[in-house]
XYZ file of C-alpha atoms in Angstrom:
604
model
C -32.651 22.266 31.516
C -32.873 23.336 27.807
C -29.097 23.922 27.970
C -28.457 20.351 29.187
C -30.483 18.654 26.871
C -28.644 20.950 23.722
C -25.239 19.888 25.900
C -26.323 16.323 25.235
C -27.802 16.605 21.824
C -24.233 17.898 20.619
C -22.295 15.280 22.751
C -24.452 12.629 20.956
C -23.669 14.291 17.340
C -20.228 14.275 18.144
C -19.731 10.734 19.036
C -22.083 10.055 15.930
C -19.775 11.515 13.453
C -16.700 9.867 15.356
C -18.305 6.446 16.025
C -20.567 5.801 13.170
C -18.385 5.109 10.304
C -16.369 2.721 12.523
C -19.571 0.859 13.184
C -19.963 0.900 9.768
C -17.081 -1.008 9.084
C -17.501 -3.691 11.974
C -20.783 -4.504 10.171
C -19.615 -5.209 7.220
C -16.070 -7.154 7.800
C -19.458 -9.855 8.397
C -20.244 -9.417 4.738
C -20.292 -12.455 2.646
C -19.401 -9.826 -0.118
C -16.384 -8.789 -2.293
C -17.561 -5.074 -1.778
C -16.902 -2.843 1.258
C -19.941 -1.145 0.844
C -22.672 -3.385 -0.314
C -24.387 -5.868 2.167
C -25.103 -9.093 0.408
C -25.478 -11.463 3.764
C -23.476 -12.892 6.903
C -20.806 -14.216 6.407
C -17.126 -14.907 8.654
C -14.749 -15.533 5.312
C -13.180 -12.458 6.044
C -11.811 -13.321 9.632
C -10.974 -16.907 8.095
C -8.613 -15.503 5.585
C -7.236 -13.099 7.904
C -6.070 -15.705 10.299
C -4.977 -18.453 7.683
C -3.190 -15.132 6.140
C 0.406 -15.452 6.966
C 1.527 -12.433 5.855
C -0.971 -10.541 7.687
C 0.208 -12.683 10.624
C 3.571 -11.583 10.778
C 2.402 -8.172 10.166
C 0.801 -7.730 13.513
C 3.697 -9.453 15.322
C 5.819 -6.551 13.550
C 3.217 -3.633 14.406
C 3.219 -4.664 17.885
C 7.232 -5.798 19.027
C 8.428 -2.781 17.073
C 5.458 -0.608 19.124
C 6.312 -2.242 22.326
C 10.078 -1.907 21.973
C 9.871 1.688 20.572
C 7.643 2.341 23.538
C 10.731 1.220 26.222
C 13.422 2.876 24.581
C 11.828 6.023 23.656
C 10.409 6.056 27.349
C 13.536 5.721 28.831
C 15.574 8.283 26.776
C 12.872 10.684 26.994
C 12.437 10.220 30.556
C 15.904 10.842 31.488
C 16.528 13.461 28.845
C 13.774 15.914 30.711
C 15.520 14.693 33.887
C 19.128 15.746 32.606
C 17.752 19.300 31.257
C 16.124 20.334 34.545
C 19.902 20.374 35.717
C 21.121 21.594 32.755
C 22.118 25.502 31.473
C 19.764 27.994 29.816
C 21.010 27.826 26.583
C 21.740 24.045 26.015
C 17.988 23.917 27.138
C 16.476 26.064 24.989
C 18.985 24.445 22.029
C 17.897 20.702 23.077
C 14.123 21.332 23.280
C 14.298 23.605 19.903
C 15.625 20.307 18.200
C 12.861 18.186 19.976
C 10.620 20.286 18.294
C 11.848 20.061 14.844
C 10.277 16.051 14.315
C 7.121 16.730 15.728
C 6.775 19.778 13.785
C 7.927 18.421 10.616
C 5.900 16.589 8.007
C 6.646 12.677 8.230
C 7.416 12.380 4.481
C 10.377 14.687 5.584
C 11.308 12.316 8.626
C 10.522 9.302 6.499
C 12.898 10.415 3.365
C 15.643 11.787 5.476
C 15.892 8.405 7.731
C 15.775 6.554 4.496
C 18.883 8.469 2.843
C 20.533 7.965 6.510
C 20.122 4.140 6.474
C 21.278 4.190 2.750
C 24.147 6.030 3.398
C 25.421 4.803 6.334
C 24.818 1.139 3.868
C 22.965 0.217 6.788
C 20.541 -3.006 5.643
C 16.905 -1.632 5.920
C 14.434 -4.148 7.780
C 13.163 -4.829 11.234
C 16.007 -2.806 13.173
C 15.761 0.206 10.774
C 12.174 0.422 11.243
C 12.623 -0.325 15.129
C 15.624 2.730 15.216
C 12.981 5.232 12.867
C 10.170 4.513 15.684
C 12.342 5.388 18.530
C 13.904 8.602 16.578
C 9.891 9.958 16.087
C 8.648 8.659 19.337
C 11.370 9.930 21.728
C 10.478 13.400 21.500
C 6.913 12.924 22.213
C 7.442 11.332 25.348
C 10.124 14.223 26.628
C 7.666 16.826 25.583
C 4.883 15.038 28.126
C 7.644 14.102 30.741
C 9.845 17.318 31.144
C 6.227 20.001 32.106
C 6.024 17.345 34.911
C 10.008 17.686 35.951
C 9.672 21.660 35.584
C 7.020 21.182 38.816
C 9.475 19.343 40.565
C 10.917 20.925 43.887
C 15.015 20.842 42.744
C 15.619 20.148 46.580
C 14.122 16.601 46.586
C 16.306 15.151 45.154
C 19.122 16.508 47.681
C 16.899 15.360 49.888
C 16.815 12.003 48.989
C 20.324 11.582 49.105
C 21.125 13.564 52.656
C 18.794 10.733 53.960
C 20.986 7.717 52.824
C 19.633 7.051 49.147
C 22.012 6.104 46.508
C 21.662 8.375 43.351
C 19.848 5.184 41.563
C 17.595 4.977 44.513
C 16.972 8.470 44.303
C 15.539 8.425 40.790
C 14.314 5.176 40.904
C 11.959 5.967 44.126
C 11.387 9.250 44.303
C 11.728 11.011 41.172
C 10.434 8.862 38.592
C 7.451 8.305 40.620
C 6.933 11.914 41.293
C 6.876 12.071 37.098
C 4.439 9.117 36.575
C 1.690 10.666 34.984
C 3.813 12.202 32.641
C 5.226 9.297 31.823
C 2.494 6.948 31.309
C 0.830 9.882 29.205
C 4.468 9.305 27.177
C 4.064 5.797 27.227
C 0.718 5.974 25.557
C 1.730 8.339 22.624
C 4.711 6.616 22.216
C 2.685 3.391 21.827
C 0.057 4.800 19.421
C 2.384 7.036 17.395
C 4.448 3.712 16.454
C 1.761 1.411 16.155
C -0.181 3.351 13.594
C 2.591 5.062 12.179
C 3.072 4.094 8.012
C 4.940 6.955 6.034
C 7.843 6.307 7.932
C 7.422 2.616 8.204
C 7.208 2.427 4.510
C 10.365 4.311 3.799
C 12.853 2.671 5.913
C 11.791 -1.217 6.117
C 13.031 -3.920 4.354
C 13.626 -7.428 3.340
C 10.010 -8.327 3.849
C 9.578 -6.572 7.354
C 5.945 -5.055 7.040
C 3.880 -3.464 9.572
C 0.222 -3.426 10.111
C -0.298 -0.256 7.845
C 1.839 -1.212 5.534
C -0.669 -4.252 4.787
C -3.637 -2.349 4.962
C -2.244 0.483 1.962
C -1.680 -2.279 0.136
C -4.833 -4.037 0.660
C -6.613 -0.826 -0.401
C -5.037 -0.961 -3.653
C -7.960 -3.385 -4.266
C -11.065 -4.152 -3.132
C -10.362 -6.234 0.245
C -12.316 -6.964 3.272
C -9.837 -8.281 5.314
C -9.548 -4.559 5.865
C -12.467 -4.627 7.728
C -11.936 -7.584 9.741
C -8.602 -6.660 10.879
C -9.437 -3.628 11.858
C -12.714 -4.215 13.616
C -10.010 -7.452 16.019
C -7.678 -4.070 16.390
C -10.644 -1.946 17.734
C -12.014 -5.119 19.693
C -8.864 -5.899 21.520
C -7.919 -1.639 22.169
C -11.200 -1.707 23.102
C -11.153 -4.397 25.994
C -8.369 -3.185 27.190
C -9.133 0.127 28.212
C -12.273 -1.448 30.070
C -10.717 -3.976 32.045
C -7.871 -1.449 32.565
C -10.405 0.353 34.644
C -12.667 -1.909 35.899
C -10.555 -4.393 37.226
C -9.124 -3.937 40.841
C -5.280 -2.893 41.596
C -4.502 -6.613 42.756
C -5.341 -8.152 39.408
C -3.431 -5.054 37.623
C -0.707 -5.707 39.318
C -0.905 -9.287 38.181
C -1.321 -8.284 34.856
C 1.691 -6.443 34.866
C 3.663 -9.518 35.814
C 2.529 -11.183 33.165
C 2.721 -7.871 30.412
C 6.955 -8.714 31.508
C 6.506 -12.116 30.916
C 5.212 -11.390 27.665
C 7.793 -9.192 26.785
C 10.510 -10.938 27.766
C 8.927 -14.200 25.123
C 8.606 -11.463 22.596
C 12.228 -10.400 23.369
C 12.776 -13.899 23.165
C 10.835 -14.719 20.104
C 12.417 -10.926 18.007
C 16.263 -12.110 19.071
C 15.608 -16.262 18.007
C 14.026 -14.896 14.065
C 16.604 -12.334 13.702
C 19.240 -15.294 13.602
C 19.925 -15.566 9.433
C 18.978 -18.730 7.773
C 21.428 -20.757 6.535
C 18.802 -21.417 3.722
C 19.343 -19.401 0.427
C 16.793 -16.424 0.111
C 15.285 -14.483 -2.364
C 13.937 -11.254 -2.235
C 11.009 -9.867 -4.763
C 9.290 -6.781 -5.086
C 5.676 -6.970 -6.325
C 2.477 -4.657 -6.294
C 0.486 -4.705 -3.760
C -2.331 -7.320 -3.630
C -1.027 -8.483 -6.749
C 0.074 -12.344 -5.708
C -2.052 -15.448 -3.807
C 0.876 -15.262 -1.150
C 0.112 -18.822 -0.171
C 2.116 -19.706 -3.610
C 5.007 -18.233 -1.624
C 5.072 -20.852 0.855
C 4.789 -23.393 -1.515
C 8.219 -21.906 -3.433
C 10.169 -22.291 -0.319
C 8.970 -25.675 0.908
C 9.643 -26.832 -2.590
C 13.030 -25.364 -3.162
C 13.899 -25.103 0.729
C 14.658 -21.802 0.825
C 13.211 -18.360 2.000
C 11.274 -15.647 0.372
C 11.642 -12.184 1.174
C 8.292 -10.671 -0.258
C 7.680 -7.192 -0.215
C 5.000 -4.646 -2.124
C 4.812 -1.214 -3.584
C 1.907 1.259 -4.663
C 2.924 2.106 -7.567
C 6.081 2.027 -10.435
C 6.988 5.145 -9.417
C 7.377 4.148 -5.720
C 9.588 0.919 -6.665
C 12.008 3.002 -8.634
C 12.314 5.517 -5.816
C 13.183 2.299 -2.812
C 15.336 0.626 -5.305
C 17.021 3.955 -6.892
C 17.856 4.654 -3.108
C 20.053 1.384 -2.228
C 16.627 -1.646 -1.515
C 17.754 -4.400 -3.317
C 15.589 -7.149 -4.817
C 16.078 -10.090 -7.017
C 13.218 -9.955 -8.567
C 11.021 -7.035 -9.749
C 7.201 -6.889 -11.050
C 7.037 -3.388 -12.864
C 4.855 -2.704 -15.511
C 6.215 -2.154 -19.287
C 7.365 1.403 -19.309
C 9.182 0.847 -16.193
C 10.787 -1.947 -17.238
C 12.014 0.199 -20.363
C 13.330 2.631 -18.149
C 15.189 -0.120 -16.307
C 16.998 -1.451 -18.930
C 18.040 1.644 -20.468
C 19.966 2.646 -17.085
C 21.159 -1.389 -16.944
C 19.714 -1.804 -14.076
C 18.467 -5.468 -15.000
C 20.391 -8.836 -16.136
C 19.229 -10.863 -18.774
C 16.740 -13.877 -18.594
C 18.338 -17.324 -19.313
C 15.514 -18.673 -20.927
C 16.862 -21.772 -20.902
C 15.876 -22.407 -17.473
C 12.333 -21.118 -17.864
C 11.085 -24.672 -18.483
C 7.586 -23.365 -18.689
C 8.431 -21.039 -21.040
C 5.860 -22.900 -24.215
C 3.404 -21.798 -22.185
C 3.063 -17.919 -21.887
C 0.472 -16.787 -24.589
C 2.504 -15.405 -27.684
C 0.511 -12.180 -27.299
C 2.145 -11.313 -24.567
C 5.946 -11.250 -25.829
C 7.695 -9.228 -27.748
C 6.063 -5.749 -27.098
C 8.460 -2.697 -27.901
C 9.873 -2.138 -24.717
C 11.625 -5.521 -24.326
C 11.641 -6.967 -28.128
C 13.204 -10.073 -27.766
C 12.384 -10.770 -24.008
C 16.087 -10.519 -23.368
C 15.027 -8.812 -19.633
C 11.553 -9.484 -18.797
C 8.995 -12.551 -18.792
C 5.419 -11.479 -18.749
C 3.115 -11.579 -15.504
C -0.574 -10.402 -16.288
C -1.427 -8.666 -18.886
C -4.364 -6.300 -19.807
C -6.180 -3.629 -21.494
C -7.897 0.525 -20.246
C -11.686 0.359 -21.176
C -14.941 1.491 -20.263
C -17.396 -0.196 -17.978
C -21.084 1.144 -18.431
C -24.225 0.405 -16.932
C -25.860 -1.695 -19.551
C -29.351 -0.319 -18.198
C -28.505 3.320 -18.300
C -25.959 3.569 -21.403
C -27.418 3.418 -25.409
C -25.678 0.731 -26.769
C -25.540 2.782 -29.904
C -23.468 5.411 -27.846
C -20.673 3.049 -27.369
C -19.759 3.506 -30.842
C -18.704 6.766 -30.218
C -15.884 5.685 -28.197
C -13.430 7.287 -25.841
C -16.084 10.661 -27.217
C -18.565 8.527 -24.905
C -16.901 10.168 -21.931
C -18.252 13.939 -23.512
C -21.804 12.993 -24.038
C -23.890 15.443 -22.144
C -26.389 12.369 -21.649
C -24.098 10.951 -18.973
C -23.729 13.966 -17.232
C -22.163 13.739 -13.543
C -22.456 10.347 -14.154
C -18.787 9.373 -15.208
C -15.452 8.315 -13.310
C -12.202 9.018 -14.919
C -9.239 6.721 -13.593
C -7.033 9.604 -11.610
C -3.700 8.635 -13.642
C -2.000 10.934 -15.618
C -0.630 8.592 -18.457
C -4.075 7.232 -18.774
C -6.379 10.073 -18.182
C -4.306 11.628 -21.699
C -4.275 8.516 -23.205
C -7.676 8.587 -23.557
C -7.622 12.538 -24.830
C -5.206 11.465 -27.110
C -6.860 8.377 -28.536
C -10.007 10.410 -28.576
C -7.762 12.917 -31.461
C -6.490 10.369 -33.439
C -2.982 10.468 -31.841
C -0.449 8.406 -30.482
C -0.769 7.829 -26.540
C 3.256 8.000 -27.176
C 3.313 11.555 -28.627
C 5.986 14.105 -27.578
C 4.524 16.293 -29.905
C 3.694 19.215 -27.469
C 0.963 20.714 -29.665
C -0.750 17.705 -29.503
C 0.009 17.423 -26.362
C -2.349 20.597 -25.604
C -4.796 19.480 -27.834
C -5.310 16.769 -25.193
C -5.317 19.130 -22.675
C -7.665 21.036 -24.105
C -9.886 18.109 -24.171
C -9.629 17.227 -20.804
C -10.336 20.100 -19.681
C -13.474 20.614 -21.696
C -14.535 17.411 -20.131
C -14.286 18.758 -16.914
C -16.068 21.603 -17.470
C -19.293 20.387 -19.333
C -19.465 16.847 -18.137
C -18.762 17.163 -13.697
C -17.077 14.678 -13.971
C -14.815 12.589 -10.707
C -11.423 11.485 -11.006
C -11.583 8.280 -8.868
C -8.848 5.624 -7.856
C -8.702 2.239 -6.556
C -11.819 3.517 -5.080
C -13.668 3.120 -8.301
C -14.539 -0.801 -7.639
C -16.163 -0.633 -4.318
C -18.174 2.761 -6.116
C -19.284 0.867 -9.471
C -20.029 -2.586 -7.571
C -21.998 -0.067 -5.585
C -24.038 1.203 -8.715
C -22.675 4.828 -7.692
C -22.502 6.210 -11.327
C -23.334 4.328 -14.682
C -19.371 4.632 -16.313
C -15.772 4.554 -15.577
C -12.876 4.028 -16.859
C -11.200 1.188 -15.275
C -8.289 -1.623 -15.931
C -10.016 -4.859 -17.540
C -8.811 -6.981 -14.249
C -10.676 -4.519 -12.485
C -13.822 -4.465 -14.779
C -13.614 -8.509 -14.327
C -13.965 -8.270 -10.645
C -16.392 -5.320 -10.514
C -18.734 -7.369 -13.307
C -18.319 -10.329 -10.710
C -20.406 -8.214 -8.258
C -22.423 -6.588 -10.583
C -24.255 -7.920 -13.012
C -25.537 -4.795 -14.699
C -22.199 -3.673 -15.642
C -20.453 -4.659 -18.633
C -16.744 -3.520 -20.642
C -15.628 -2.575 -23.640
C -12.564 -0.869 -25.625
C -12.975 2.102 -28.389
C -12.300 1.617 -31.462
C -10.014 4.523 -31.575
C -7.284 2.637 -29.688
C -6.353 2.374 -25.366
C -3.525 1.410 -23.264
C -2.069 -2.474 -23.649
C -0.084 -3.227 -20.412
C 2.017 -5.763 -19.334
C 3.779 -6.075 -16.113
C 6.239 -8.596 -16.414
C 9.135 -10.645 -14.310
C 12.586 -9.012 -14.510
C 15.945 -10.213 -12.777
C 17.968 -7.280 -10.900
C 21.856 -6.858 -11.601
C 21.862 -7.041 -7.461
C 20.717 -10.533 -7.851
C 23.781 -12.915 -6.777
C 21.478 -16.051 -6.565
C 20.564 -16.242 -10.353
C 19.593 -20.252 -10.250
C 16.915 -19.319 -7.481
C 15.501 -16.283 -8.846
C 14.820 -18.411 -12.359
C 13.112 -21.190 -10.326
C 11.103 -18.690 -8.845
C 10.256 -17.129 -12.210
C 9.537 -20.843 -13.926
C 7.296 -21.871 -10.704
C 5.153 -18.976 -11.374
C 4.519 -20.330 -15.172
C 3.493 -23.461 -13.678
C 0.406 -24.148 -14.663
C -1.536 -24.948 -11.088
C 0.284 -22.147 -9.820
C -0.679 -19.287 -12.078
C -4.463 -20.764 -12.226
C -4.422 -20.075 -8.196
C -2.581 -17.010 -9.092
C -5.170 -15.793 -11.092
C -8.131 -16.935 -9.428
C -7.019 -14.689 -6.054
C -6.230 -11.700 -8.562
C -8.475 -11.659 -11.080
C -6.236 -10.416 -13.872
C -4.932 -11.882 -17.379
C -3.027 -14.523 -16.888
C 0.065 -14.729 -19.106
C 0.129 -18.607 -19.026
C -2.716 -19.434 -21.798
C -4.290 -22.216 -20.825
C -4.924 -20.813 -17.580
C -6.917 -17.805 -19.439
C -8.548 -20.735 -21.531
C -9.555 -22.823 -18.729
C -11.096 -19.831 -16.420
C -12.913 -18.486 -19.183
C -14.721 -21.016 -19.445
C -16.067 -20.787 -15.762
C -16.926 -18.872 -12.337
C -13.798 -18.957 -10.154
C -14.810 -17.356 -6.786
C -17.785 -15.324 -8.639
C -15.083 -13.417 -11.564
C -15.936 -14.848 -14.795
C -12.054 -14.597 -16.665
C -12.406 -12.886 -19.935
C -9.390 -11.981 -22.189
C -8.984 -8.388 -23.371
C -9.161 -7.682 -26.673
C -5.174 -7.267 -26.999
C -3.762 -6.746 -30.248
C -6.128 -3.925 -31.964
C -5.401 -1.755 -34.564
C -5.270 1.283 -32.875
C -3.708 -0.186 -29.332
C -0.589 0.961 -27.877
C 1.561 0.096 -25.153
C 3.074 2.517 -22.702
C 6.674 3.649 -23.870
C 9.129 5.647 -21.173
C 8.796 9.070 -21.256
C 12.333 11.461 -21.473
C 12.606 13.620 -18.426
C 11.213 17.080 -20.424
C 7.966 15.601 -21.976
C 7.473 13.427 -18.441
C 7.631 17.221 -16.802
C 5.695 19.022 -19.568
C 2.472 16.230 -18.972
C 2.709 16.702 -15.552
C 2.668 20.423 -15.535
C -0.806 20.159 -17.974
C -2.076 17.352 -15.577
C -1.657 19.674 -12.445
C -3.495 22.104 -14.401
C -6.361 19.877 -15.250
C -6.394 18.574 -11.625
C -6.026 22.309 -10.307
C -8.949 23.802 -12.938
């Protein structure tokens, strides 16, 4: 008896520490609440924007075609791949199944890059197909590996059998041996299907031209605080859910009718996959933005105004864009931020702006042209715009303490009470600024002055390097400071009202991410429509009401200041400061020699 109940008691733990975080998550996608974390009352917003969400939309009509074709195919070529090696020589066995082995066993950012340079060099358009083709290439070998145990079983005389007694070879693996091999099969089937439909390293590598899966959505949602996240993924439990219990509840006669109608539904989402992968005759134009960094409702607006079609599609960081487009992507229109753009125009990667098309132009806020990387705006015109700062707990910091600055992040008072912002750049920014130096230095000795800084952080103050994660954590009232982007301090002061921001004296990070044209561009007319209808002023105050940054288009900033839009009260960064810098790009040996004293202050 004792031994049952301690059976039970460890079953229950276990499906507590599975289960309970999901639950978790289903109660608060009800949470009339920016935060994923804080409970403020019920509420259904989240589900409504999720389903008036178009992009989201299309997302899960991506996830699940691409899973439910990758499913078939990779079904079907594993199936009769274990078929064909049961009859097949020693060594051309042992050959095939070592190479089976090789994509399960290898890491998917290995799969992901090496599809991605296959596509590119092959100059094989990356989209919906590509990501369809990657699917079946990861999935196929996970179905032979659970179909060919069940052939080895198989008595090689059956199928002989079959045909001495009048079946046709077809017949003969249509009715006996396939369904001799069904439960490895439908085991296959399942993997298949799950592998695919959660898969996102190798979805992220090899789409394109807008195609986005479920995951895809979700990284990019993370990037800020979202709760969609929550609703979408409590429908996705919901619906996997159901399924399993009517799937064995439910008698064989109403099975069997729901298989008829699983091929009707295939054969409309056949239907549906062929009719939208016709081209447009409309002209299109393709941009590449930051994640959760646009109200993508402005989107359809563009294209009903200027009848066209806009391919929209995200990255996580700079760093990420330069590797998709630096590998063949191409995009009209980029978003990076100012050091990238730099970069950009030093390897001529982008055309000049013909400014005068940008109507709207009289309306971007002076402070936000003309910053070292792009002088005279020939290449980029500015998007939001913003400061690094520090947001404290005005309860638990000294006011007086502020005015030691960036030094406020080595005052023993506060303790295991600090987030720094995991970013290189900025994390020695800070050091930097903190020494009197330029954020801009390639001065290596001052370089290790930083470091030394940093690290004597780290060892007398505990403190956590800390994300996009920082928001939902500071909203939360986790720890009293952090060091955080001033969009991000607008929206985390939004929730909390004990918070508030400021920037040291001794000087922080100015950024800009701005609007450039590609030389891949052919469409030129378009892609400065695009660029002017973002200026608009109705557009960019929607803009920034659904991000929450700086608006480059002044009035906008004027007008939200001077209000609550959807409970972030706009405030404008105190650009322009003595001591304030803005990013520059960083030669290849200086770029290396931070990140080797970064892995060292990560790895101390």
């Amino acid at each position: 008896m004792k031994k049952k109940v301690i059976s039970i008691l460890y079953i229950s733990i276990c499906f507590i520490f599975f289960y309970f975080p999901i639950a978790v998550m289903m109660f608060y996608s009800f949470n009339s609440s920016k935060s994923l974390t804080n409970f403020t009352g019920f509420s259904l917003q989240w589900y409504q924007k999720l389903i008036t969400d178009s992009g989201i939309m299309k997302a899960v009509y991506v996830s699940v075609s691409i899973a439910l074709f990758a499913t078939i195919i990779s079904t079907v070529l594993g199936t009769i791949t274990a078929i064909g090696l049961s009859r097949s020589k020693k060594i051309i066995k042992g050959v095939i199944l070592n190479f089976n082995d090789i994509p399960i066993m290898n890491p998917d950012i290995v799969t992901a890059i090496g599809l991605m340079i296959f596509f590119s060099s092959i100059m094989m358009a990356k989209g919906y197909l590509t990501m369809l083709l990657a699917h079946v290439a990861f999935c196929t070998p996970y179905v032979l590996t659970s179909v060919y145990p069940k052939v080895r079983r198989l008595d090689p005389a059956i199928a002989d059998a079959a045909l001495d007694l009048g079946a046709t070879p077809f017949e003969a693996l249509t009715k006996v041996i396939i369904p001799m091999l069904k439960d490895g099969i439908y085991a296959g089937i399942l993997l298949a299907f799950t592998m695919s439909f959660d898969d996102f390293v190798i979805s992220y590598f090899v789409t394109g031209r807008g195609v986005q899966n479920i995951s895809i959505i979700v990284y990019n949602m993370t990037k800020r605080t979202n709760p969609t996240i929550n609703a979408l993924s409590t429908i996705v439990i919901l619906v996997i859910a159901v399924m399993l219990i009517v799937s064995n509840i439910i008698p064989d006669m109403v099975k069997n009718t729901m298989k008829k109608l699983l091929a009707v539904f295939m054969a409309i989402l056949i239907g549906v996959t062929i009719f939208t992968g016709v081209k447009s005759s409309k002209r299109t134009i393709r941009i590449f933005n930051c994640g959760e960094y646009i109200d993508t409702s402005v989107l359809d607006d563009f294209e009903k105004q200027y009848n066209c079609n806009v391919v929209y599609e995200t990255f996580d960081s700079n760093e990420t864009m330069y590797t998709k487009i630096m590998s063949g992507a191409e995009f009209d229109i980029l978003v990076p931020s100012d050091y990238m753009i730099e970069r950009l125009i030093k390897e001529d990667y982008l055309q000049e702006v013909d400014w005068s098309k940008i109507t709207n132009k009289d309306a971007i806020n002076p402070e936000c042209m003309g910053f070292e990387f792009d002088p005279e705006n020939k290449y980029s015109v500015p998007y939001f715009y913003g400061t690094v700062g520090i947001l404290y707990n005005k309860n638990v910091v000294d006011e007086k303490d502020l005015e030691e600055g960036w030094e406020l992040l080595r005052n023993p008072k506060y303790k295991g009470d600090i987030y720094m912002y995991d970013s290189e750049r900025d994390s020695f920014m800070i050091a930097l600024k903190a020494l009197g130096y330029s954020m801009n230095t390639d001065n290596t000795k001052e370089i290790d002055e930083a470091y030394e800084w940093l690290i004597e952080q780290r060892n007398t103050m505990d403190v956590v390097y800390a994300g996009d994660d920082v928001i939902d954590n500071m909203i939360s009232g986790n720890k009293s400071i952090a060091v955080v982007y001033s969009g991000d301090a607008a929206l985390i002061m939004s929730e909390n009202e004990e918070l508030a921001y400021f920037e040291p004296d001794q000087g922080t990070n100015e950024w800009c991410d701005a609007m450039v044209i590609t030389n891949d561009c052919t469409d030129t007319d378009l892609a400065h429509d695009y660029i002017n209808f973002m200026l608009d002023y109705d557009i960019a105050y929607r803009n920034t009401e659904y991000v929450g940054y700086t608006s480059s288009v002044q009035k906008v900033v004027e007008d939200l200041s001077e209000e609550d839009y959807e409970g972030i009260n706009a405030f404008t960064p105190e650009f322009g400061k003595k001591n304030n810098e803005v990013f520059r790009y960083q030669e290849l040996k200086i770029k290396q020699y931070f990140a080797d004293m970064w892995t060292k202050v990560k790895a101390y």
